[in-house]
Amino acid sequence: MEIIHLSAECYPVAKVGGLGDVVGALPKYQNKLGHVAKVVMPAYNSKFLYENEFETVYDGWVKVGSTNYQARIIREKTNKLGFDIFLVHIAGLFDRDGVYGFNDDTERFIAFQIAALDWIAQWEHRPDVVHVHDHHAGLVPFMMSNCYQYAHLNQVPTVLSIHNAQYQGQFGWDKLHYLPAFDLINTSKLDWANAINPLAAAIKCAWRVTTVSPSYLEEISHNANGLEALLAQERWKSFGVLNGIDSEVWNPQKDKMIAKSYNARTIESGKKANKEELCRVFNLDPSKPLYTFIGRLVGEKGADLLPDIFYNALAQSDGEINILVLGSGDSHVEDRLNEITHRYPGKYNAYIGYNEALSHQIYAGADFLLMPSRVEPCGLNQMYALRYGTIPIVRRIGGLKDTVIDIGDGGFGICHDQTSVWDVNHAIGRAYELYLDQQKMKEIRKYMMSIDHSWDNSAQQYIDIYQM
């Protein structure tokens, strides 16, 4: 089976969040099952682009409204990711630093989708499945089934994966002419709330819809930023598939980004060495429990509450805990998190920014990982933490609910019900009590590291959905 993934992100080429991790791993595991999975994504100005060898597989022009752009598709030559990666280079749109956040994002991602389809349309064969990820590729199922120039692709099955329904890519009807020609009787397939909504269009037009965890499929029936009714209408073709993690990349026994490698048998000495290195770098005390937060500093992650949570926790613990933050996002939150460093030197520190290697070192060295999310479609951080023997402290929502069981229920994590300062501080207190029982900590850590969250099972579930 030939599977084409279209996505705005793919690790290690470009990653902003979990979408990049998923698209960087799922195709590799599908290939291991005997299929041929490929990824098509934009060619951003990235380290990957300049450090690898590519060959051109397509040269053409893309028309977006009245503007013509030259589009070139290049393939990385060595299959170094475990699957073929194709980058869509469009001069003037993607030859810049950064993935999102530009005023012309609508034009950029429409051009990307048209270029990818123009290329696929001129193949001598048809792929077995086109799998699109989030709204950045959400117009593809509509275009394949409705635009005249892709008529011969309308029997190719399409699958949409919703990684986060809060982001939908809406734009005004004044840009309808950006799309290739189609029968205007079908404009209703693009419409949601009086705008062109790429995510809604994909939900309507894709043959199958998936979410990145079973619980998230349930949650978006009442929290999908206005798409609740549509998702209920299309529930018959929707499935929740829990994301996996790339157990080759996230493997403390082989991880080159951490100070000392370890496995379930050597976890105590391994965690100790990594914690000591982390505390040395960030001026913290390795004899005290280390709590951490890794991720985007945005409201969805509960990050706006972190400064108050940390002030309370540090005051209540009378200096008996350490806290370390890695992340970036809301500038006000960043400023407040930096302020705490001056109030509690030697007990708290923050790295504002994105640092992949540091995230690995934190998972290896921390005792607890905080995830007080308001929205968490799947969550990968808690699975990385489990893999490295770091106990997750999570809100019961989305994929967190599917992957973490509270120690009070015979499990291995610490769970709370609300994203509130009180709930999270109570959970931090429970974690401190657990830390004092080092024998129980050892048992939980060893068990966590034995849990299999690899992509093998999830990759097969996707194949089963394609074949329905």
Short mmCIF file of C-alpha atoms in Angstrom, two decimals:
data_model
loop_
_atom_site.label_atom_id
_atom_site.label_comp_id
_atom_site.label_asym_id
_atom_site.label_seq_id
_atom_site.Cartn_x
_atom_site.Cartn_y
_atom_site.Cartn_z
CA MET A 1 0.00 0.00 0.00
CA GLU A 2 1.37 3.44 -0.95
CA ILE A 3 0.47 6.08 1.64
CA ILE A 4 1.10 9.81 1.10
CA HIS A 5 1.15 11.97 4.24
CA LEU A 6 0.68 15.73 3.77
CA SER A 7 1.64 17.86 6.74
CA ALA A 8 3.02 21.27 7.74
CA GLU A 9 5.47 19.63 10.15
CA CYS A 10 7.69 16.57 10.30
CA TYR A 11 10.49 15.98 12.80
CA PRO A 12 13.42 16.50 12.34
CA VAL A 13 12.77 18.70 9.29
CA ALA A 14 10.47 21.17 11.07
CA LYS A 15 8.70 20.79 14.39
CA VAL A 16 6.55 23.16 16.42
CA GLY A 17 4.67 20.59 18.50
CA GLY A 18 3.34 17.05 18.62
CA LEU A 19 2.24 17.13 14.97
CA GLY A 20 5.90 17.13 13.93
CA ASP A 21 6.72 14.16 16.14
CA VAL A 22 3.78 12.13 14.85
CA VAL A 23 4.47 12.74 11.16
CA GLY A 24 8.16 12.05 11.77
CA ALA A 25 7.43 8.61 13.22
CA LEU A 26 4.17 7.14 11.86
CA PRO A 27 5.41 6.70 8.24
CA LYS A 28 8.55 4.93 9.45
CA TYR A 29 6.51 2.39 11.38
CA GLN A 30 4.07 1.94 8.50
CA ASN A 31 7.04 1.12 6.28
CA LYS A 32 8.19 -1.46 8.82
CA LEU A 33 4.80 -3.12 8.39
CA GLY A 34 5.61 -3.61 4.71
CA HIS A 35 3.90 -0.55 3.22
CA VAL A 36 5.37 2.43 1.36
CA ALA A 37 4.67 5.61 3.34
CA LYS A 38 5.96 9.00 2.19
CA VAL A 39 5.73 12.53 3.57
CA VAL A 40 5.15 15.74 1.59
CA MET A 41 5.68 19.02 3.45
CA PRO A 42 6.79 22.62 2.77
CA ALA A 43 10.49 23.42 2.32
CA TYR A 44 11.12 25.95 5.08
CA ASN A 45 14.52 27.54 5.67
CA SER A 46 15.75 24.81 7.98
CA LYS A 47 18.95 23.14 9.06
CA PHE A 48 17.71 19.89 7.52
CA LEU A 49 17.32 21.52 4.10
CA TYR A 50 20.92 22.70 4.00
CA GLU A 51 22.59 19.69 5.59
CA ASN A 52 21.20 16.98 3.32
CA GLU A 53 21.30 16.01 -0.34
CA PHE A 54 18.18 16.40 -2.46
CA GLU A 55 17.07 15.68 -5.99
CA THR A 56 14.33 17.50 -7.89
CA VAL A 57 11.33 15.34 -8.74
CA TYR A 58 8.93 18.04 -9.96
CA ASP A 59 9.08 21.53 -11.43
CA GLY A 60 5.93 23.52 -12.06
CA TRP A 61 3.88 26.61 -11.39
CA VAL A 62 1.15 27.19 -8.82
CA LYS A 63 -1.52 29.82 -9.30
CA VAL A 64 -3.04 31.27 -6.14
CA GLY A 65 -5.59 33.87 -7.16
CA SER A 66 -3.88 36.13 -9.69
CA THR A 67 -0.35 35.26 -8.55
CA ASN A 68 1.82 32.57 -10.10
CA TYR A 69 4.52 30.91 -8.00
CA GLN A 70 7.23 28.58 -9.14
CA ALA A 71 6.98 25.28 -7.25
CA ARG A 72 9.76 22.74 -7.06
CA ILE A 73 9.48 19.44 -5.17
CA ILE A 74 12.69 17.86 -3.93
CA ARG A 75 13.35 14.46 -2.34
CA GLU A 76 15.96 13.68 0.30
CA LYS A 77 18.20 11.14 -1.40
CA THR A 78 19.29 8.73 1.34
CA ASN A 79 16.02 7.78 3.06
CA LYS A 80 17.69 8.80 6.31
CA LEU A 81 14.35 9.20 8.13
CA GLY A 82 13.19 5.67 7.32
CA PHE A 83 10.78 6.99 4.67
CA ASP A 84 10.91 9.27 1.64
CA ILE A 85 10.53 12.93 2.54
CA PHE A 86 9.52 15.40 -0.20
CA LEU A 87 9.83 19.15 0.34
CA VAL A 88 7.71 21.62 -1.60
CA HIS A 89 9.83 24.67 -2.36
CA ILE A 90 7.82 27.74 -3.37
CA ALA A 91 9.92 30.87 -3.75
CA GLY A 92 8.44 33.83 -1.92
CA LEU A 93 6.26 31.74 0.39
CA PHE A 94 8.33 29.15 2.23
CA ASP A 95 11.90 30.35 1.80
CA ARG A 96 11.86 32.07 5.18
CA ASP A 97 12.54 31.12 8.78
CA GLY A 98 9.64 29.81 10.83
CA VAL A 99 6.66 27.57 10.16
CA TYR A 100 3.55 29.57 11.13
CA GLY A 101 2.54 33.05 12.16
CA PHE A 102 2.85 34.95 8.89
CA ASN A 103 0.19 37.29 7.47
CA ASP A 104 0.05 35.22 4.28
CA ASP A 105 -0.29 31.78 5.92
CA THR A 106 -3.54 31.21 4.00
CA GLU A 107 -1.77 31.74 0.68
CA ARG A 108 1.26 29.73 1.78
CA PHE A 109 -0.61 26.58 2.71
CA ILE A 110 -3.06 26.74 -0.19
CA ALA A 111 -0.07 26.94 -2.54
CA PHE A 112 1.57 24.00 -0.75
CA GLN A 113 -1.55 21.84 -1.15
CA ILE A 114 -2.06 22.73 -4.82
CA ALA A 115 1.61 22.07 -5.64
CA ALA A 116 1.52 18.68 -3.92
CA LEU A 117 -1.67 17.67 -5.75
CA ASP A 118 -0.39 18.95 -9.11
CA TRP A 119 2.62 16.68 -8.67
CA ILE A 120 0.60 13.63 -7.59
CA ALA A 121 -1.91 14.25 -10.40
CA GLN A 122 0.74 13.79 -13.08
CA TRP A 123 1.96 10.41 -11.76
CA GLU A 124 1.36 7.44 -14.03
CA HIS A 125 -0.21 5.61 -11.08
CA ARG A 126 -2.42 6.64 -8.16
CA PRO A 127 -1.48 6.31 -4.47
CA ASP A 128 -3.58 3.99 -2.34
CA VAL A 129 -4.27 6.58 0.39
CA VAL A 130 -3.71 10.30 0.89
CA HIS A 131 -3.48 11.04 4.63
CA VAL A 132 -3.73 14.74 5.57
CA HIS A 133 -2.84 16.22 8.95
CA ASP A 134 -4.70 19.19 10.45
CA HIS A 135 -6.04 22.21 8.60
CA HIS A 136 -2.80 23.07 6.78
CA ALA A 137 -3.54 20.15 4.43
CA GLY A 138 -7.30 20.15 5.02
CA LEU A 139 -8.35 21.41 1.58
CA VAL A 140 -6.79 18.38 -0.14
CA PRO A 141 -9.77 16.01 0.34
CA PHE A 142 -12.10 18.71 -1.05
CA MET A 143 -9.85 19.44 -4.03
CA MET A 144 -9.36 15.76 -4.84
CA SER A 145 -13.09 15.11 -4.90
CA ASN A 146 -14.32 18.37 -6.47
CA CYS A 147 -11.72 20.28 -8.50
CA TYR A 148 -11.79 19.54 -12.23
CA GLN A 149 -8.03 19.19 -12.64
CA TYR A 150 -7.91 16.39 -10.03
CA ALA A 151 -10.98 14.48 -11.24
CA HIS A 152 -8.95 11.32 -11.84
CA LEU A 153 -7.96 11.31 -8.14
CA ASN A 154 -11.50 11.38 -6.77
CA GLN A 155 -11.53 7.66 -6.06
CA VAL A 156 -8.31 7.75 -4.02
CA PRO A 157 -9.28 7.36 -0.33
CA THR A 158 -8.46 10.32 1.90
CA VAL A 159 -7.97 10.28 5.67
CA LEU A 160 -7.86 13.33 7.95
CA SER A 161 -6.06 13.25 11.30
CA ILE A 162 -7.14 15.97 13.73
CA HIS A 163 -4.23 16.77 16.02
CA ASN A 164 -5.91 19.86 17.47
CA ALA A 165 -9.43 20.96 16.54
CA GLN A 166 -8.94 24.42 18.06
CA TYR A 167 -6.95 25.51 14.99
CA GLN A 168 -8.99 25.44 11.77
CA GLY A 169 -7.36 27.82 9.28
CA GLN A 170 -10.53 29.82 8.47
CA PHE A 171 -10.41 32.55 5.84
CA GLY A 172 -12.89 34.76 4.00
CA TRP A 173 -14.93 34.04 0.89
CA ASP A 174 -13.03 36.79 -0.92
CA LYS A 175 -10.27 34.19 -1.30
CA LEU A 176 -12.43 31.48 -2.87
CA HIS A 177 -10.73 32.14 -6.22
CA TYR A 178 -7.45 30.91 -4.72
CA LEU A 179 -8.69 27.34 -5.21
CA PRO A 180 -8.57 25.48 -8.53
CA ALA A 181 -11.84 25.56 -10.53
CA PHE A 182 -14.76 23.43 -9.34
CA ASP A 183 -18.54 23.35 -9.68
CA LEU A 184 -19.78 26.17 -7.42
CA ILE A 185 -22.71 24.01 -6.36
CA ASN A 186 -20.18 22.38 -4.02
CA THR A 187 -19.15 25.53 -2.13
CA SER A 188 -21.18 24.36 0.87
CA LYS A 189 -18.53 21.71 1.48
CA LEU A 190 -16.06 24.49 2.26
CA ASP A 191 -18.36 26.53 4.47
CA TRP A 192 -18.58 26.64 8.23
CA ALA A 193 -19.85 29.67 10.18
CA ASN A 194 -19.87 31.84 7.03
CA ALA A 195 -16.18 31.31 6.28
CA ILE A 196 -14.08 28.89 4.28
CA ASN A 197 -12.91 26.47 6.95
CA PRO A 198 -10.23 23.99 5.81
CA LEU A 199 -10.62 21.72 8.83
CA ALA A 200 -14.40 21.59 8.43
CA ALA A 201 -13.99 20.91 4.70
CA ALA A 202 -11.68 18.01 5.47
CA ILE A 203 -14.10 16.57 8.02
CA LYS A 204 -16.86 16.72 5.41
CA CYS A 205 -14.87 15.40 2.45
CA ALA A 206 -12.35 12.90 3.85
CA TRP A 207 -13.32 9.25 3.62
CA ARG A 208 -12.24 8.70 7.25
CA VAL A 209 -11.48 11.04 10.17
CA THR A 210 -9.18 10.20 13.06
CA THR A 211 -8.29 11.93 16.30
CA VAL A 212 -5.04 11.33 18.16
CA SER A 213 -6.62 9.59 21.15
CA PRO A 214 -9.95 7.87 21.92
CA SER A 215 -10.78 10.33 24.72
CA TYR A 216 -10.17 13.32 22.45
CA LEU A 217 -12.72 11.92 20.00
CA GLU A 218 -15.26 12.06 22.84
CA GLU A 219 -14.18 15.50 24.03
CA ILE A 220 -14.45 17.27 20.68
CA SER A 221 -18.14 16.40 20.59
CA HIS A 222 -18.52 19.26 23.12
CA ASN A 223 -15.27 21.24 22.73
CA ALA A 224 -14.13 21.73 19.13
CA ASN A 225 -14.14 25.52 18.71
CA GLY A 226 -17.51 25.55 16.90
CA LEU A 227 -17.23 22.27 14.97
CA GLU A 228 -19.11 20.16 17.52
CA ALA A 229 -22.27 19.68 15.40
CA LEU A 230 -20.26 18.78 12.30
CA LEU A 231 -18.17 16.25 14.16
CA ALA A 232 -21.31 14.67 15.58
CA GLN A 233 -22.77 14.46 12.07
CA GLU A 234 -19.60 12.75 10.76
CA ARG A 235 -19.06 10.53 13.81
CA TRP A 236 -19.90 7.42 11.77
CA LYS A 237 -16.59 7.67 9.93
CA SER A 238 -14.46 8.85 12.87
CA PHE A 239 -11.98 6.88 14.98
CA GLY A 240 -9.72 7.65 17.93
CA VAL A 241 -6.20 6.24 17.55
CA LEU A 242 -3.74 6.90 20.35
CA ASN A 243 -0.46 8.34 19.12
CA GLY A 244 2.67 6.37 19.74
CA ILE A 245 6.20 7.58 20.34
CA ASP A 246 9.27 6.82 18.31
CA SER A 247 10.98 4.38 20.66
CA GLU A 248 14.19 4.61 18.66
CA VAL A 249 14.49 8.38 19.13
CA TRP A 250 13.17 8.30 22.70
CA ASN A 251 15.30 5.55 24.23
CA PRO A 252 17.33 6.33 27.38
CA GLN A 253 19.57 3.34 26.70
CA LYS A 254 20.76 4.79 23.37
CA ASP A 255 20.02 8.51 23.69
CA LYS A 256 23.09 10.56 22.69
CA MET A 257 21.50 13.76 24.02
CA ILE A 258 21.62 12.78 27.69
CA ALA A 259 24.56 12.77 30.11
CA LYS A 260 24.37 9.07 30.96
CA SER A 261 22.42 6.29 29.24
CA TYR A 262 20.39 3.83 31.31
CA ASN A 263 17.67 1.18 31.18
CA ALA A 264 15.10 -0.23 33.62
CA ARG A 265 17.82 -2.19 35.41
CA THR A 266 20.20 0.78 35.83
CA ILE A 267 17.54 3.45 36.22
CA GLU A 268 18.55 4.63 39.69
CA SER A 269 22.17 5.38 38.81
CA GLY A 270 21.15 6.71 35.38
CA LYS A 271 18.52 9.11 36.70
CA LYS A 272 20.90 10.24 39.46
CA ALA A 273 23.70 11.09 37.00
CA ASN A 274 21.37 12.93 34.64
CA LYS A 275 19.74 14.85 37.48
CA GLU A 276 23.14 15.90 38.84
CA GLU A 277 24.17 17.19 35.41
CA LEU A 278 20.89 19.07 34.98
CA CYS A 279 21.16 20.62 38.44
CA ARG A 280 24.77 21.60 37.82
CA VAL A 281 23.83 23.47 34.64
CA PHE A 282 20.80 25.21 36.15
CA ASN A 283 22.11 25.80 39.69
CA LEU A 284 19.66 23.49 41.44
CA ASP A 285 20.02 21.04 44.35
CA PRO A 286 20.15 17.38 43.18
CA SER A 287 19.23 16.12 46.65
CA LYS A 288 15.72 17.57 46.30
CA PRO A 289 12.84 16.45 44.05
CA LEU A 290 12.94 18.08 40.61
CA TYR A 291 9.64 19.12 39.02
CA THR A 292 9.59 20.28 35.43
CA PHE A 293 7.37 21.66 32.69
CA ILE A 294 8.26 21.21 29.01
CA GLY A 295 6.14 22.73 26.28
CA ARG A 296 4.45 25.72 24.72
CA LEU A 297 3.62 28.51 27.16
CA VAL A 298 0.02 28.92 26.04
CA GLY A 299 -3.40 28.74 27.66
CA GLU A 300 -4.18 25.30 26.24
CA LYS A 301 -1.28 23.91 28.27
CA GLY A 302 -2.36 25.74 31.44
CA ALA A 303 0.85 27.76 31.20
CA ASP A 304 -0.80 31.03 32.27
CA LEU A 305 -1.21 29.48 35.74
CA LEU A 306 2.36 28.22 36.04
CA PRO A 307 3.85 31.35 37.69
CA ASP A 308 1.24 31.24 40.49
CA ILE A 309 1.55 27.46 40.80
CA PHE A 310 5.32 27.74 41.15
CA TYR A 311 5.25 30.64 43.61
CA ASN A 312 2.82 28.68 45.81
CA ALA A 313 4.74 25.41 45.54
CA LEU A 314 8.09 27.01 46.37
CA ALA A 315 6.64 28.93 49.31
CA GLN A 316 4.72 25.96 50.72
CA SER A 317 7.63 23.55 50.39
CA ASP A 318 9.95 25.89 52.32
CA GLY A 319 12.68 25.41 49.72
CA GLU A 320 12.55 21.61 49.70
CA ILE A 321 11.84 21.25 45.96
CA ASN A 322 13.40 22.29 42.64
CA ILE A 323 11.50 23.49 39.57
CA LEU A 324 12.80 23.79 36.01
CA VAL A 325 10.87 25.11 32.98
CA LEU A 326 11.63 24.65 29.28
CA GLY A 327 9.31 26.41 26.86
CA SER A 328 8.27 29.52 25.00
CA GLY A 329 5.04 31.24 24.00
CA ASP A 330 3.07 34.01 25.68
CA SER A 331 5.53 36.82 26.40
CA HIS A 332 3.76 37.82 29.63
CA VAL A 333 4.05 34.26 30.94
CA GLU A 334 7.70 34.11 29.85
CA ASP A 335 8.44 37.32 31.78
CA ARG A 336 6.71 36.10 34.93
CA LEU A 337 8.51 32.74 34.77
CA ASN A 338 11.85 34.52 34.41
CA GLU A 339 11.03 36.71 37.44
CA ILE A 340 10.80 33.65 39.69
CA THR A 341 14.47 32.90 38.99
CA HIS A 342 15.42 36.06 40.90
CA ARG A 343 13.05 35.29 43.79
CA TYR A 344 14.14 31.68 44.25
CA PRO A 345 17.74 31.28 43.02
CA GLY A 346 19.07 27.77 43.52
CA LYS A 347 15.54 26.37 43.71
CA TYR A 348 14.02 27.41 40.39
CA ASN A 349 15.21 28.10 36.86
CA ALA A 350 13.78 28.54 33.37
CA TYR A 351 15.03 28.15 29.81
CA ILE A 352 12.80 30.24 27.56
CA GLY A 353 12.97 28.82 24.05
CA TYR A 354 13.01 25.53 22.20
CA ASN A 355 15.87 23.09 22.72
CA GLU A 356 15.39 19.48 21.63
CA ALA A 357 18.56 18.17 23.29
CA LEU A 358 17.71 19.88 26.58
CA SER A 359 14.23 18.35 26.55
CA HIS A 360 15.81 14.87 26.38
CA GLN A 361 18.14 15.74 29.27
CA ILE A 362 15.22 17.01 31.36
CA TYR A 363 13.17 13.85 30.79
CA ALA A 364 16.22 11.84 31.86
CA GLY A 365 17.02 13.94 34.93
CA ALA A 366 13.69 15.13 36.32
CA ASP A 367 11.62 13.33 38.93
CA PHE A 368 8.22 14.72 37.90
CA LEU A 369 6.72 16.25 34.75
CA LEU A 370 3.81 18.72 35.05
CA MET A 371 1.07 18.75 32.37
CA PRO A 372 -1.86 20.83 33.71
CA SER A 373 -3.45 21.07 30.26
CA ARG A 374 -6.84 22.55 29.47
CA VAL A 375 -6.74 20.80 26.08
CA GLU A 376 -4.53 17.80 25.28
CA PRO A 377 -5.70 15.84 22.23
CA CYS A 378 -3.11 13.14 22.87
CA GLY A 379 0.01 14.45 24.50
CA LEU A 380 3.40 12.92 23.85
CA ASN A 381 5.36 14.47 26.72
CA GLN A 382 3.79 12.17 29.29
CA MET A 383 4.78 9.15 27.17
CA TYR A 384 8.35 10.46 26.82
CA ALA A 385 8.41 10.92 30.61
CA LEU A 386 7.24 7.34 31.19
CA ARG A 387 9.91 6.06 28.82
CA TYR A 388 12.59 7.89 30.88
CA GLY A 389 11.21 6.95 34.31
CA THR A 390 9.90 10.45 35.10
CA ILE A 391 6.54 10.44 36.86
CA PRO A 392 3.85 12.49 35.06
CA ILE A 393 1.55 14.83 36.97
CA VAL A 394 -1.39 15.38 34.63
CA ARG A 395 -4.91 16.65 34.35
CA ARG A 396 -7.45 13.95 33.46
CA ILE A 397 -8.22 15.04 29.91
CA GLY A 398 -7.75 13.78 26.34
CA GLY A 399 -4.82 11.50 25.78
CA LEU A 400 -3.53 12.17 29.31
CA LYS A 401 -6.57 10.32 30.62
CA ASP A 402 -5.87 7.45 28.21
CA THR A 403 -2.22 7.02 29.16
CA VAL A 404 -1.73 7.90 32.85
CA ILE A 405 -3.28 6.03 35.80
CA ASP A 406 -3.15 7.61 39.25
CA ILE A 407 -1.08 5.94 41.96
CA GLY A 408 -4.20 5.97 44.12
CA ASP A 409 -5.82 3.64 41.59
CA GLY A 410 -2.83 1.30 41.52
CA GLY A 411 -1.15 3.24 38.72
CA PHE A 412 2.06 5.13 38.10
CA GLY A 413 1.18 8.82 37.78
CA ILE A 414 -0.46 11.63 39.70
CA CYS A 415 -3.72 12.93 38.27
CA HIS A 416 -5.97 15.90 39.03
CA ASP A 417 -9.33 16.96 37.63
CA GLN A 418 -9.09 20.70 37.00
CA THR A 419 -6.61 23.14 35.53
CA SER A 420 -6.43 25.33 38.63
CA VAL A 421 -3.69 26.54 40.91
CA TRP A 422 -5.16 24.64 43.85
CA ASP A 423 -5.50 21.32 41.99
CA VAL A 424 -1.97 21.41 40.61
CA ASN A 425 -0.43 22.45 43.93
CA HIS A 426 -2.28 19.62 45.66
CA ALA A 427 -0.86 17.21 43.05
CA ILE A 428 2.65 18.61 43.61
CA GLY A 429 2.20 17.93 47.33
CA ARG A 430 1.14 14.34 46.62
CA ALA A 431 4.21 13.93 44.44
CA TYR A 432 6.44 15.18 47.25
CA GLU A 433 4.98 12.57 49.61
CA LEU A 434 5.68 9.91 46.99
CA TYR A 435 9.26 11.15 46.61
CA LEU A 436 9.85 10.61 50.30
CA ASP A 437 9.04 6.91 49.79
CA GLN A 438 12.07 6.05 47.68
CA GLN A 439 11.27 2.34 47.53
CA LYS A 440 7.88 3.04 45.98
CA MET A 441 9.48 5.56 43.60
CA LYS A 442 11.88 2.84 42.40
CA GLU A 443 9.06 0.36 41.82
CA ILE A 444 6.95 2.89 39.89
CA ARG A 445 9.90 4.00 37.76
CA LYS A 446 10.77 0.45 36.76
CA TYR A 447 7.16 -0.28 35.87
CA MET A 448 6.79 2.92 33.83
CA MET A 449 9.80 2.07 31.72
CA SER A 450 8.25 -1.29 30.83
CA ILE A 451 5.11 0.30 29.32
CA ASP A 452 5.03 0.04 25.52
CA HIS A 453 3.86 3.25 23.83
CA SER A 454 5.74 2.59 20.60
CA TRP A 455 4.12 3.23 17.23
CA ASP A 456 3.82 -0.46 16.25
CA ASN A 457 0.24 -0.97 17.39
CA SER A 458 -1.00 2.50 16.36
CA ALA A 459 0.58 2.21 12.89
CA GLN A 460 -1.37 -1.00 12.32
CA GLN A 461 -4.60 0.66 13.46
CA TYR A 462 -4.14 3.29 10.76
CA ILE A 463 -3.58 0.59 8.13
CA ASP A 464 -6.81 -1.08 9.26
CA ILE A 465 -8.68 2.25 8.90
CA TYR A 466 -7.26 2.79 5.39
CA GLN A 467 -8.54 -0.64 4.36
CA MET A 468 -12.11 -0.18 5.63
#
